[in-house]
Coordinates of C-alpha atoms and ligand atoms in Angstrom, one line a residue:
M767 CA 5.2 -35.3 -19.1
W768 CA 1.4 -35.1 -18.2
H769 CA -0.3 -32.0 -18.9
L770 CA 1.8 -30.3 -19.6
D771 CA 1.4 -28.4 -22.9
A772 CA -2.3 -28.0 -21.3
T773 CA -0.8 -26.5 -18.7
L774 CA 1.4 -23.9 -20.8
T775 CA -1.0 -23.5 -23.2
R776 CA -3.3 -22.5 -19.8
F777 CA -0.9 -20.1 -18.9
A778 CA -0.4 -18.7 -21.9
S779 CA -3.6 -18.2 -21.7
V780 CA -3.5 -16.4 -18.5
A781 CA -0.1 -13.9 -19.4
C782 CA -2.1 -12.8 -22.4
E783 CA -5.0 -12.0 -20.2
F784 CA -3.2 -10.4 -17.3
P785 CA 0.6 -8.8 -19.3
L786 CA 3.1 -8.1 -16.1
D787 CA 3.8 -5.3 -18.6
P788 CA 4.3 -1.8 -16.2
T789 CA 2.9 1.0 -18.8
R790 CA -0.2 -0.9 -18.8
A791 CA -2.9 0.8 -16.9
P792 CA -4.1 -1.4 -14.4
V793 CA -6.9 -3.5 -14.6
K794 CA -9.1 -2.8 -11.6
T795 CA -12.1 -5.0 -10.8
A796 CA -12.3 -7.8 -12.9
V797 CA -9.2 -9.4 -11.6
M798 CA -9.2 -8.5 -8.1
S799 CA -10.2 -10.5 -5.6
T800 CA -10.2 -8.3 -3.3
A801 CA -14.1 -7.3 -2.5
T802 CA -15.1 -4.2 -2.9
L803 CA -17.1 -1.6 -0.6
S804 CA -18.6 0.7 -2.7
V805 CA -19.7 3.7 -0.2
D806 CA -22.0 6.4 -1.3
L807 CA -21.1 9.6 -0.7
D808 CA -23.7 11.5 -1.3
A809 CA -25.8 9.8 1.2
I810 CA -24.3 10.6 3.4
A811 CA -24.6 14.4 2.5
A812 CA -28.0 14.3 2.0
N813 CA -27.8 11.9 5.5
W814 CA -26.0 14.8 7.3
R815 CA -28.2 17.9 5.8
A816 CA -31.5 16.2 6.8
L817 CA -30.7 15.1 10.7
D818 CA -29.4 18.3 10.4
K819 CA -32.6 19.9 9.3
A820 CA -34.2 17.5 12.7
S821 CA -33.5 20.7 14.6
A822 CA -33.7 24.2 14.7
S823 CA -32.0 26.4 12.0
G824 CA -29.6 27.6 15.9
V825 CA -29.1 24.4 16.9
Q826 CA -25.5 23.2 14.9
T827 CA -25.0 19.5 13.2
A828 CA -21.9 18.2 13.7
A829 CA -20.8 15.0 11.9
V830 CA -18.3 12.2 14.2
V831 CA -16.0 10.6 12.1
K832 CA -14.5 8.2 15.0
A833 CA -12.5 4.9 13.7
N834 CA -11.8 6.3 9.5
A835 CA -15.7 7.8 9.7
Y836 CA -17.2 4.1 11.0
G837 CA -15.0 1.8 8.6
L838 CA -16.1 4.2 5.7
G839 CA -13.2 5.7 4.5
L840 CA -12.2 9.8 7.0
P841 CA -10.7 11.2 4.2
R842 CA -13.3 11.0 1.6
V843 CA -15.8 11.1 4.6
A844 CA -14.4 14.0 6.2
R845 CA -14.4 16.4 3.3
A846 CA -18.0 14.9 1.7
L847 CA -19.5 16.0 5.0
A848 CA -17.4 19.8 5.5
Q849 CA -18.8 20.2 2.0
A850 CA -22.2 19.1 2.7
G851 CA -21.8 21.9 6.1
A852 CA -20.2 20.3 9.0
R853 CA -18.1 22.6 10.7
R854 CA -17.7 21.1 13.7
F855 CA -16.1 17.1 13.7
F856 CA -15.4 14.8 16.2
V857 CA -13.0 11.8 16.5
A858 CA -11.9 9.6 19.3
V859 CA -8.7 9.7 20.0
T860 CA -5.8 12.7 19.1
E861 CA -3.9 10.7 16.2
E862 CA -7.1 10.1 15.0
G863 CA -7.6 14.0 14.9
A864 CA -4.6 14.9 13.8
N865 CA -5.1 13.1 11.3
L866 CA -8.2 14.4 10.3
R867 CA -6.9 18.1 10.7
Q868 CA -4.5 17.3 7.2
I869 CA -7.4 16.1 5.5
L870 CA -9.6 19.4 6.3
G871 CA -6.9 21.9 6.0
P872 CA -7.4 24.6 8.7
G873 CA -10.9 25.5 10.0
P874 CA -13.7 22.9 10.8
Q875 CA -13.3 22.2 14.5
I876 CA -12.3 19.3 15.4
C877 CA -12.8 17.9 19.1
V878 CA -11.4 14.8 20.3
L879 CA -13.9 12.7 22.5
S880 CA -11.2 10.6 25.1
G881 CA -9.8 14.1 25.4
H882 CA -6.4 15.5 26.6
M883 CA -4.2 12.7 27.4
A884 CA -0.7 12.2 28.7
G885 CA 1.9 12.8 25.5
D886 CA -1.6 14.5 23.0
T887 CA 0.0 18.4 24.2
E888 CA 1.9 18.5 21.0
M889 CA -0.6 17.4 18.4
V890 CA -3.2 19.3 20.8
S891 CA -1.5 22.1 20.3
D892 CA 0.7 22.2 16.9
L893 CA -3.1 20.8 15.3
D894 CA -5.4 23.1 16.6
L895 CA -7.4 20.1 18.1
T896 CA -10.1 20.3 20.9
P897 CA -10.0 18.2 23.6
M898 CA -13.7 17.2 25.5
L899 CA -11.7 16.8 29.3
N900 CA -13.2 14.1 31.0
S901 CA -11.4 14.0 34.2
L902 CA -9.8 16.6 36.5
D903 CA -6.8 15.0 35.8
Q904 CA -7.4 16.4 32.5
V905 CA -8.1 19.2 33.0
T906 CA -5.4 19.7 35.4
R907 CA -2.9 19.0 32.7
H908 CA -4.7 20.7 30.0
L909 CA -5.0 23.9 31.9
E910 CA -1.1 23.5 32.8
S911 CA 0.1 22.6 29.2
L912 CA -2.1 24.9 27.5
P913 CA -3.1 28.0 29.1
G914 CA -5.9 29.3 26.4
H915 CA -6.2 26.4 23.9
A916 CA -9.8 25.6 23.3
F917 CA -11.5 22.8 24.9
G918 CA -14.5 21.1 26.0
V919 CA -15.5 19.3 29.1
Q920 CA -17.1 16.1 29.4
L921 CA -19.9 15.1 32.0
D922 CA -21.0 11.8 33.3
T923 CA -25.1 12.2 33.8
G924 CA -25.7 8.4 33.3
M925 CA -23.9 6.6 31.4
N926 CA -21.0 5.7 33.5
R927 CA -18.3 6.0 31.1
L928 CA -16.7 9.2 30.4
G929 CA -16.9 12.6 31.5
M930 CA -17.0 14.1 35.5
E931 CA -19.8 12.7 37.5
E932 CA -22.2 16.1 39.2
P933 CA -20.4 16.0 43.0
E934 CA -16.6 16.0 40.9
W935 CA -18.1 18.8 38.4
E936 CA -19.9 20.8 41.1
A937 CA -16.5 20.9 43.7
I938 CA -14.5 22.8 39.9
A939 CA -17.4 24.2 38.0
P940 CA -16.7 27.2 38.8
F941 CA -12.9 27.6 38.0
V942 CA -13.2 25.2 35.3
L943 CA -15.6 28.3 33.3
E944 CA -13.6 30.8 34.5
A945 CA -11.5 29.3 31.9
G946 CA -14.1 29.6 29.1
P947 CA -13.9 26.0 27.7
E948 CA -15.9 26.6 24.7
L949 CA -18.2 23.5 25.1
L950 CA -20.4 20.8 28.2
M951 CA -21.3 18.3 27.0
S952 CA -22.5 14.5 27.8
H953 CA -23.7 10.8 26.5
L954 CA -27.1 9.3 25.9
A955 CA -26.9 5.5 27.0
C956 CA -30.3 4.7 25.8
A957 CA -31.7 7.2 23.4
D958 CA -31.8 4.0 21.0
D959 CA -34.8 3.7 22.9
P960 CA -37.1 6.4 23.7
D961 CA -39.4 5.2 26.6
H962 CA -36.7 4.2 28.1
A963 CA -36.5 5.9 31.6
L964 CA -32.6 6.9 31.7
N965 CA -33.3 9.6 28.7
E966 CA -35.6 11.6 31.1
Q967 CA -33.3 10.7 33.6
Q968 CA -30.0 11.8 31.6
L969 CA -31.5 15.6 30.4
A970 CA -32.4 16.0 34.2
S971 CA -29.2 15.2 35.4
F972 CA -27.5 17.5 32.5
L973 CA -29.9 20.4 33.2
A974 CA -28.7 20.5 36.6
M975 CA -25.4 20.6 36.2
T976 CA -25.1 23.0 33.2
D977 CA -27.8 25.6 33.7
G978 CA -27.3 28.6 33.8
T979 CA -23.5 28.2 33.0
G980 CA -24.0 30.8 29.2
V981 CA -21.5 27.9 27.8
P982 CA -22.7 25.9 24.2
R983 CA -24.1 22.2 25.4
S984 CA -24.0 19.2 23.0
L985 CA -26.1 15.9 24.5
A986 CA -27.5 14.0 21.5
A987 CA -26.4 11.8 19.1
T988 CA -27.7 10.0 16.5
G989 CA -30.9 8.9 18.5
G990 CA -30.8 11.5 20.5
I991 CA -32.0 13.9 17.5
L992 CA -34.4 11.7 16.9
L993 CA -36.1 12.5 20.9
G994 CA -37.2 15.5 20.0
P995 CA -36.0 19.3 20.3
K996 CA -35.7 19.0 23.8
Y997 CA -32.4 16.8 23.4
H998 CA -30.8 18.8 21.5
F999 CA -28.9 22.2 22.7
D1000 CA -26.5 23.9 20.8
L1001 CA -25.3 21.4 19.4
T1002 CA -26.0 17.5 17.9
R1003 CA -23.3 15.1 17.8
P1004 CA -25.2 12.7 14.7
G1005 CA -22.6 9.2 13.8
I1006 CA -24.6 6.5 12.7
G1007 CA -26.8 8.0 10.6
L1008 CA -24.9 10.0 8.8
Y1009 CA -24.0 6.3 7.9
G1010 CA -27.1 5.2 7.0
C1011 CA -28.1 2.8 9.8
R1012 CA -30.6 2.5 12.9
P1013 CA -31.5 4.5 15.0
Y1014 CA -32.2 6.4 12.0
E1015 CA -35.1 4.2 9.8
A1016 CA -35.2 7.2 7.4
A1017 CA -31.5 7.0 5.9
R1018 CA -30.1 6.6 2.5
P1019 CA -28.3 3.3 2.6
V1020 CA -24.9 4.5 2.3
V1021 CA -22.9 1.1 1.9
S1022 CA -22.8 -1.8 -0.3
L1023 CA -19.9 -4.7 -0.7
S1024 CA -19.5 -7.6 -3.1
L1025 CA -16.9 -10.1 -3.1
P1026 CA -15.5 -12.1 -5.7
V1027 CA -16.3 -15.4 -7.2
I1028 CA -12.9 -17.3 -6.2
Q1029 CA -13.8 -20.8 -8.0
T1030 CA -16.3 -22.7 -7.8
R1031 CA -16.8 -26.4 -7.2
L1032 CA -19.4 -29.6 -8.0
I1033 CA -20.3 -31.6 -4.4
A1034 CA -21.9 -34.9 -3.6
P1035 CA -24.6 -35.9 -1.6
G1036 CA -22.9 -36.8 1.5
E1037 CA -19.0 -34.4 1.5
S1038 CA -19.0 -31.1 3.6
V1039 CA -17.7 -28.0 3.4
G1040 CA -15.7 -26.1 5.2
Y1041 CA -13.4 -25.9 9.0
G1042 CA -15.6 -28.3 11.4
C1043 CA -17.5 -30.0 8.4
T1044 CA -20.4 -28.7 9.7
W1045 CA -22.4 -28.3 6.8
V1046 CA -22.8 -31.5 4.6
A1047 CA -24.3 -31.9 0.9
E1048 CA -28.2 -33.7 1.2
Q1049 CA -27.8 -33.5 -2.9
P1050 CA -25.3 -32.1 -5.5
T1051 CA -23.9 -29.1 -4.7
T1052 CA -22.6 -26.1 -6.9
V1053 CA -20.1 -24.3 -4.0
A1054 CA -18.5 -20.5 -3.9
S1055 CA -15.5 -20.0 -2.8
L1056 CA -15.9 -16.3 -1.8
S1057 CA -13.0 -14.0 -0.9
G1058 CA -13.8 -12.1 2.2
G1059 CA -13.7 -14.5 5.8
Y1060 CA -14.0 -13.0 9.9
A1061 CA -10.9 -11.0 9.2
D1062 CA -12.4 -8.2 6.7
G1063 CA -14.8 -7.7 9.3
L1064 CA -17.5 -10.7 8.3
P1065 CA -18.2 -12.2 11.3
R1066 CA -18.1 -15.8 12.7
T1067 CA -21.7 -16.6 14.4
L1068 CA -22.7 -15.6 10.4
S1069 CA -21.5 -18.7 9.7
N1070 CA -24.7 -21.1 8.5
A1071 CA -26.3 -17.8 9.0
A1072 CA -25.8 -15.3 6.5
M1073 CA -27.0 -15.1 2.6
L1074 CA -25.3 -13.8 -0.1
W1075 CA -27.0 -11.9 -2.9
D1076 CA -27.0 -13.3 -7.0
G1077 CA -29.1 -9.6 -8.0
D1078 CA -32.0 -10.4 -6.1
T1079 CA -31.7 -13.6 -5.7
P1080 CA -30.4 -15.7 -2.1
C1081 CA -27.6 -18.0 -2.1
P1082 CA -27.1 -18.9 1.6
L1083 CA -24.0 -19.0 3.3
I1084 CA -22.9 -22.5 4.0
G1085 CA -20.0 -23.9 6.6
R1086 CA -17.8 -21.8 8.2
V1087 CA -16.8 -18.2 7.8
S1088 CA -13.0 -18.7 7.5
M1089 CA -10.4 -15.9 7.7
D1090 CA -10.8 -14.8 4.2
T1091 CA -13.2 -17.0 2.7
I1092 CA -16.3 -17.7 2.4
T1093 CA -18.7 -20.9 0.9
V1094 CA -22.0 -20.2 -0.7
D1095 CA -24.4 -22.6 -2.1
I1096 CA -24.9 -21.2 -5.4
S1097 CA -26.6 -24.1 -7.3
H1098 CA -30.0 -22.5 -8.4
L1099 CA -27.9 -20.2 -10.2
A1100 CA -28.0 -20.4 -14.1
Q1101 CA -24.6 -18.6 -14.3
I1102 CA -21.7 -18.1 -12.3
P1103 CA -21.4 -14.8 -11.4
R1104 CA -18.8 -12.7 -10.3
S1105 CA -19.4 -11.4 -7.9
L1106 CA -21.9 -12.2 -4.9
D1107 CA -23.4 -8.9 -2.8
I1108 CA -23.2 -9.3 1.0
L1109 CA -24.8 -5.7 2.2
G1110 CA -26.8 -3.4 -0.8
P1111 CA -29.8 -3.1 -1.5
N1112 CA -31.4 -6.5 -0.9
Q1113 CA -29.2 -6.6 2.6
S1114 CA -28.3 -3.6 4.8
A1115 CA -25.7 -3.5 7.6
D1116 CA -28.1 -3.8 10.6
D1117 CA -29.5 -6.5 8.8
L1118 CA -26.6 -8.3 8.4
A1119 CA -25.9 -7.4 12.4
D1120 CA -28.9 -9.4 13.2
T1121 CA -28.5 -12.4 12.5
A1122 CA -24.7 -11.8 13.5
G1123 CA -26.2 -10.7 16.8
T1124 CA -23.9 -7.6 16.2
I1125 CA -25.7 -3.9 16.1
G1126 CA -24.8 -2.2 12.5
Y1127 CA -21.5 0.1 14.3
E1128 CA -19.5 -3.4 14.8
I1129 CA -20.6 -4.4 11.0
L1130 CA -19.4 -1.0 9.8
T1131 CA -16.3 -0.4 11.8
G1132 CA -14.8 -4.3 11.3
L1133 CA -15.3 -3.5 7.3
S1134 CA -12.2 -4.8 6.4
A1135 CA -9.1 -2.4 5.8
R1136 CA -8.4 -4.9 2.5
Y1137 CA -11.6 -3.8 0.8
Y1138 CA -11.2 -1.5 -2.2
R1139 CA -13.2 1.6 -1.1
R1140 CA -15.4 3.1 -4.3
Y1141 CA -16.7 6.0 -3.4
Y1142 CA -19.3 7.3 -5.4
E1143 CA -20.5 11.4 -5.8
G1144 CA -22.0 14.1 -8.0
G1145 CA -24.4 11.6 -8.8
K1146 CA -21.5 9.1 -10.2
Ligands
PLP965 C1 -20.6 7.8 19.2 C2 -20.8 8.9 19.9 C3 -20.7 9.8 19.0 C4 -21.9 9.8 17.7 O1 -22.6 8.0 17.8 P1 -24.1 7.2 16.9 O2 -24.5 7.2 17.9 O3 -23.4 7.3 16.3 O4 -25.0 8.8 16.6 C5 -21.9 11.0 19.7 N1 -21.2 11.8 21.0 C6 -20.3 10.5 21.4 C7 -19.5 11.1 22.8 C8 -19.5 9.1 20.6 O5 -19.2 8.8 21.7

């Protein structure tokens, strides 16, 4: 019975470290193999206040919390923003709005960017959601099914995504305005590029479609806020800036992500690492396998390209990103770390996005549901 004693001894020591005793408090970070995503709620609140200050005091600043608050976790983020002073929230779809209403309770206004779809009526009504109507179809559905219920109108000024176009709007504007929309809004396609000609064109188109209506107006998301006061109108709708990403360069950083080391091994020159053997050792190398992969929102384009960080020491990702695991060269570290950071002070979501060939928005909204989300608030 080779090794049996040693195996049993090892098992006994493991069992002793992590007894299956339900009365014991669960051990958190020390034994988890899931990664920890830390979210600084104070930073989100500070970013909201700073973006609020960037427009005149008469301009309301909403908060966009679609896609689970850009991946960071809707319940805690929405409550932190409400506490910071946000009174109006935007989500993409009605189910998100329903969820948010349960989190925030009555009071704050919840606007739904996809408008009023067939099947939404009951939720819109029962949970007091405000759909931004995008088409004549939606206007008809809303006014027929919920007469007197709050709504806004989304206008297309050149992005060609959501909202009514100028001719359609002109035809029905008198009738829609009669029904009392509480917001007319549009969205800029190139606000992250202040020199792009489309910004001025969209602004002119928005003015032409809304001047003289007397209805509150909104054109700017994060990028639009930074374009200056003529883009602010009555209400701004920042999303990405709250979460610390471009184009809001002055944002306070919000997230850090730490991936536990599951296993390490020493490999010899000539040995390869990972699927497809895309990385081959040229010298003896200590390889750490970390918990987190493309199923967790770490793009496969990070393969053989990204850095992880042990404090301030960079450690290159080697081989391909696989579904649940990445492999990292830690040969130069004096000790085997418990975890390595892929987001943090040395690498923002935008930095990682640059390496992956995408944008910070996609990195954030892809952050895994598997990550353990840890929230810092009140300086803790
Ligand atoms: C997502 C979105 C926003 C927020 O945009 P950011 O660039 O994240 O600030 C605002 N308005 C609309 C219509 C959106 O789709």
